[in-house]
Amino acid sequence: QLGDLLYEKRQYGKAKWACIKMKEKQYEQSICLGFMKLMRYICEQNSSGLYLGITVPIVTIVHTNEAHSAMTQAVTVAYYLPEVLQDEPPHPFDSDIIIEEWPATIVYSR
């Protein structure tokens, strides 16, 4: 609606995220496949064997070419690990998923 804020700005401190970079023919395919792989990690396909719980956000990072003039096919889908798992995140069974520590981050969510 006109005048309504269509997004929310969220700030996260330094934290660990489970990330997967995908590069399918279509942008939407990359997002869907990346999300499905992360969901398997969240839903027990990890070294703890436990359901990790859904957190907000699960983000999509769009990558651009070196000139920053066009999007590439590559996207990163990332899952913010719950606070209780920040010190020792479970290891993913899928070798495409990596645990990264990100600096303080601003996320725009809709």
PDB file of C-alpha atoms in Angstrom:
ATOM      1  CA  GLN A   1       0.000   0.000   0.000  1.00  0.00           C
ATOM      2  CA  LEU A   2       1.125   3.498  -0.715  1.00  0.00           C
ATOM      3  CA  GLY A   3       3.133   4.930   2.155  1.00  0.00           C
ATOM      4  CA  ASP A   4       3.600   1.604   3.959  1.00  0.00           C
ATOM      5  CA  LEU A   5       7.140   0.473   4.733  1.00  0.00           C
ATOM      6  CA  LEU A   6       7.790  -2.588   2.560  1.00  0.00           C
ATOM      7  CA  TYR A   7      10.881  -3.802   4.369  1.00  0.00           C
ATOM      8  CA  GLU A   8      12.428  -4.011   7.805  1.00  0.00           C
ATOM      9  CA  LYS A   9      16.040  -3.137   8.604  1.00  0.00           C
ATOM     10  CA  ARG A  10      17.573  -5.574  11.098  1.00  0.00           C
ATOM     11  CA  GLN A  11      20.997  -5.380  12.711  1.00  0.00           C
ATOM     12  CA  TYR A  12      22.904  -8.483  13.792  1.00  0.00           C
ATOM     13  CA  GLY A  13      26.096  -8.546  15.786  1.00  0.00           C
ATOM     14  CA  LYS A  14      29.104 -10.643  14.844  1.00  0.00           C
ATOM     15  CA  ALA A  15      27.735 -14.175  14.445  1.00  0.00           C
ATOM     16  CA  LYS A  16      28.073 -17.551  12.757  1.00  0.00           C
ATOM     17  CA  TRP A  17      25.967 -18.421   9.735  1.00  0.00           C
ATOM     18  CA  ALA A  18      25.572 -21.664   7.770  1.00  0.00           C
ATOM     19  CA  CYS A  19      26.075 -20.682   4.121  1.00  0.00           C
ATOM     20  CA  ILE A  20      25.804 -22.284   0.742  1.00  0.00           C
ATOM     21  CA  LYS A  21      26.743 -20.724  -2.596  1.00  0.00           C
ATOM     22  CA  MET A  22      24.712 -21.910  -5.564  1.00  0.00           C
ATOM     23  CA  LYS A  23      25.088 -21.215  -9.271  1.00  0.00           C
ATOM     24  CA  GLU A  24      22.221 -22.697 -11.264  1.00  0.00           C
ATOM     25  CA  LYS A  25      21.032 -21.516 -14.695  1.00  0.00           C
ATOM     26  CA  GLN A  26      18.227 -19.512 -13.139  1.00  0.00           C
ATOM     27  CA  TYR A  27      18.460 -17.267 -10.092  1.00  0.00           C
ATOM     28  CA  GLU A  28      15.267 -18.766  -8.609  1.00  0.00           C
ATOM     29  CA  GLN A  29      16.646 -22.300  -8.919  1.00  0.00           C
ATOM     30  CA  SER A  30      19.773 -21.301  -7.020  1.00  0.00           C
ATOM     31  CA  ILE A  31      17.713 -19.860  -4.179  1.00  0.00           C
ATOM     32  CA  CYS A  32      15.374 -22.873  -3.978  1.00  0.00           C
ATOM     33  CA  LEU A  33      18.130 -25.488  -4.105  1.00  0.00           C
ATOM     34  CA  GLY A  34      20.263 -23.588  -1.604  1.00  0.00           C
ATOM     35  CA  PHE A  35      17.317 -23.246   0.768  1.00  0.00           C
ATOM     36  CA  MET A  36      16.472 -26.956   0.492  1.00  0.00           C
ATOM     37  CA  LYS A  37      20.074 -27.942   1.303  1.00  0.00           C
ATOM     38  CA  LEU A  38      20.055 -25.635   4.338  1.00  0.00           C
ATOM     39  CA  MET A  39      16.719 -27.103   5.474  1.00  0.00           C
ATOM     40  CA  ARG A  40      18.241 -30.589   5.457  1.00  0.00           C
ATOM     41  CA  TYR A  41      21.071 -29.240   7.658  1.00  0.00           C
ATOM     42  CA  ILE A  42      18.526 -27.606   9.984  1.00  0.00           C
ATOM     43  CA  CYS A  43      16.381 -30.766  10.068  1.00  0.00           C
ATOM     44  CA  GLU A  44      18.902 -33.206  11.558  1.00  0.00           C
ATOM     45  CA  GLN A  45      21.479 -33.686   8.766  1.00  0.00           C
ATOM     46  CA  ASN A  46      24.183 -32.291  11.017  1.00  0.00           C
ATOM     47  CA  SER A  47      26.730 -33.643  13.496  1.00  0.00           C
ATOM     48  CA  SER A  48      24.353 -33.160  16.458  1.00  0.00           C
ATOM     49  CA  GLY A  49      21.578 -35.172  14.795  1.00  0.00           C
ATOM     50  CA  LEU A  50      19.117 -32.604  16.152  1.00  0.00           C
ATOM     51  CA  TYR A  51      16.577 -30.240  14.642  1.00  0.00           C
ATOM     52  CA  LEU A  52      18.247 -26.833  14.962  1.00  0.00           C
ATOM     53  CA  GLY A  53      15.137 -24.682  14.718  1.00  0.00           C
ATOM     54  CA  ILE A  54      14.210 -22.019  12.232  1.00  0.00           C
ATOM     55  CA  THR A  55      15.666 -18.589  12.847  1.00  0.00           C
ATOM     56  CA  VAL A  56      14.963 -15.307  11.221  1.00  0.00           C
ATOM     57  CA  PRO A  57      16.527 -14.497   8.903  1.00  0.00           C
ATOM     58  CA  ILE A  58      17.485 -16.932   6.235  1.00  0.00           C
ATOM     59  CA  VAL A  59      19.057 -14.541   3.759  1.00  0.00           C
ATOM     60  CA  THR A  60      19.838 -14.540   0.076  1.00  0.00           C
ATOM     61  CA  ILE A  61      22.882 -12.640  -1.116  1.00  0.00           C
ATOM     62  CA  VAL A  62      22.958 -11.744  -4.789  1.00  0.00           C
ATOM     63  CA  HIS A  63      26.414 -11.527  -6.345  1.00  0.00           C
ATOM     64  CA  THR A  64      27.454  -9.097  -9.057  1.00  0.00           C
ATOM     65  CA  ASN A  65      30.199  -9.071 -11.660  1.00  0.00           C
ATOM     66  CA  GLU A  66      33.520  -7.349 -10.940  1.00  0.00           C
ATOM     67  CA  ALA A  67      32.258  -4.028 -12.310  1.00  0.00           C
ATOM     68  CA  HIS A  68      29.138  -4.294 -10.107  1.00  0.00           C
ATOM     69  CA  SER A  69      27.104  -3.589 -13.227  1.00  0.00           C
ATOM     70  CA  ALA A  70      25.168  -6.862 -13.496  1.00  0.00           C
ATOM     71  CA  MET A  71      24.021  -9.759 -11.352  1.00  0.00           C
ATOM     72  CA  THR A  72      25.740 -13.105 -11.760  1.00  0.00           C
ATOM     73  CA  GLN A  73      24.026 -16.482 -11.557  1.00  0.00           C
ATOM     74  CA  ALA A  74      25.653 -17.130  -8.183  1.00  0.00           C
ATOM     75  CA  VAL A  75      23.725 -16.555  -4.962  1.00  0.00           C
ATOM     76  CA  THR A  76      24.539 -17.327  -1.354  1.00  0.00           C
ATOM     77  CA  VAL A  77      21.780 -18.579   0.928  1.00  0.00           C
ATOM     78  CA  ALA A  78      22.613 -18.244   4.619  1.00  0.00           C
ATOM     79  CA  TYR A  79      21.035 -19.391   7.891  1.00  0.00           C
ATOM     80  CA  TYR A  80      21.628 -17.429  11.106  1.00  0.00           C
ATOM     81  CA  LEU A  81      22.587 -20.013  13.701  1.00  0.00           C
ATOM     82  CA  PRO A  82      20.585 -19.824  16.957  1.00  0.00           C
ATOM     83  CA  GLU A  83      22.354 -18.207  19.921  1.00  0.00           C
ATOM     84  CA  VAL A  84      22.752 -21.543  21.755  1.00  0.00           C
ATOM     85  CA  LEU A  85      24.743 -22.910  18.788  1.00  0.00           C
ATOM     86  CA  GLN A  86      26.980 -19.895  18.165  1.00  0.00           C
ATOM     87  CA  ASP A  87      29.944 -21.191  20.212  1.00  0.00           C
ATOM     88  CA  GLU A  88      29.899 -24.701  18.721  1.00  0.00           C
ATOM     89  CA  PRO A  89      27.739 -25.002  15.600  1.00  0.00           C
ATOM     90  CA  PRO A  90      26.972 -28.555  14.448  1.00  0.00           C
ATOM     91  CA  HIS A  91      28.932 -29.565  11.366  1.00  0.00           C
ATOM     92  CA  PRO A  92      26.866 -30.047   8.205  1.00  0.00           C
ATOM     93  CA  PHE A  93      26.955 -33.432   6.480  1.00  0.00           C
ATOM     94  CA  ASP A  94      26.667 -31.625   3.122  1.00  0.00           C
ATOM     95  CA  SER A  95      30.155 -30.424   2.193  1.00  0.00           C
ATOM     96  CA  ASP A  96      28.644 -27.562   0.153  1.00  0.00           C
ATOM     97  CA  ILE A  97      27.472 -25.909   3.386  1.00  0.00           C
ATOM     98  CA  ILE A  98      30.106 -23.967   5.269  1.00  0.00           C
ATOM     99  CA  ILE A  99      29.972 -22.254   8.643  1.00  0.00           C
ATOM    100  CA  GLU A 100      31.154 -18.652   8.378  1.00  0.00           C
ATOM    101  CA  GLU A 101      31.600 -16.004  11.017  1.00  0.00           C
ATOM    102  CA  TRP A 102      30.223 -12.720   9.723  1.00  0.00           C
ATOM    103  CA  PRO A 103      31.007  -9.294  11.139  1.00  0.00           C
ATOM    104  CA  ALA A 104      28.118  -7.175  12.404  1.00  0.00           C
ATOM    105  CA  THR A 105      25.593  -7.203   9.561  1.00  0.00           C
ATOM    106  CA  ILE A 106      22.549  -5.250   8.434  1.00  0.00           C
ATOM    107  CA  VAL A 107      19.808  -7.284   6.771  1.00  0.00           C
ATOM    108  CA  TYR A 108      16.852  -5.824   4.907  1.00  0.00           C
ATOM    109  CA  SER A 109      13.852  -8.115   5.293  1.00  0.00           C
ATOM    110  CA  ARG A 110      10.434  -8.033   3.706  1.00  0.00           C
TER     111      ARG A 110
END
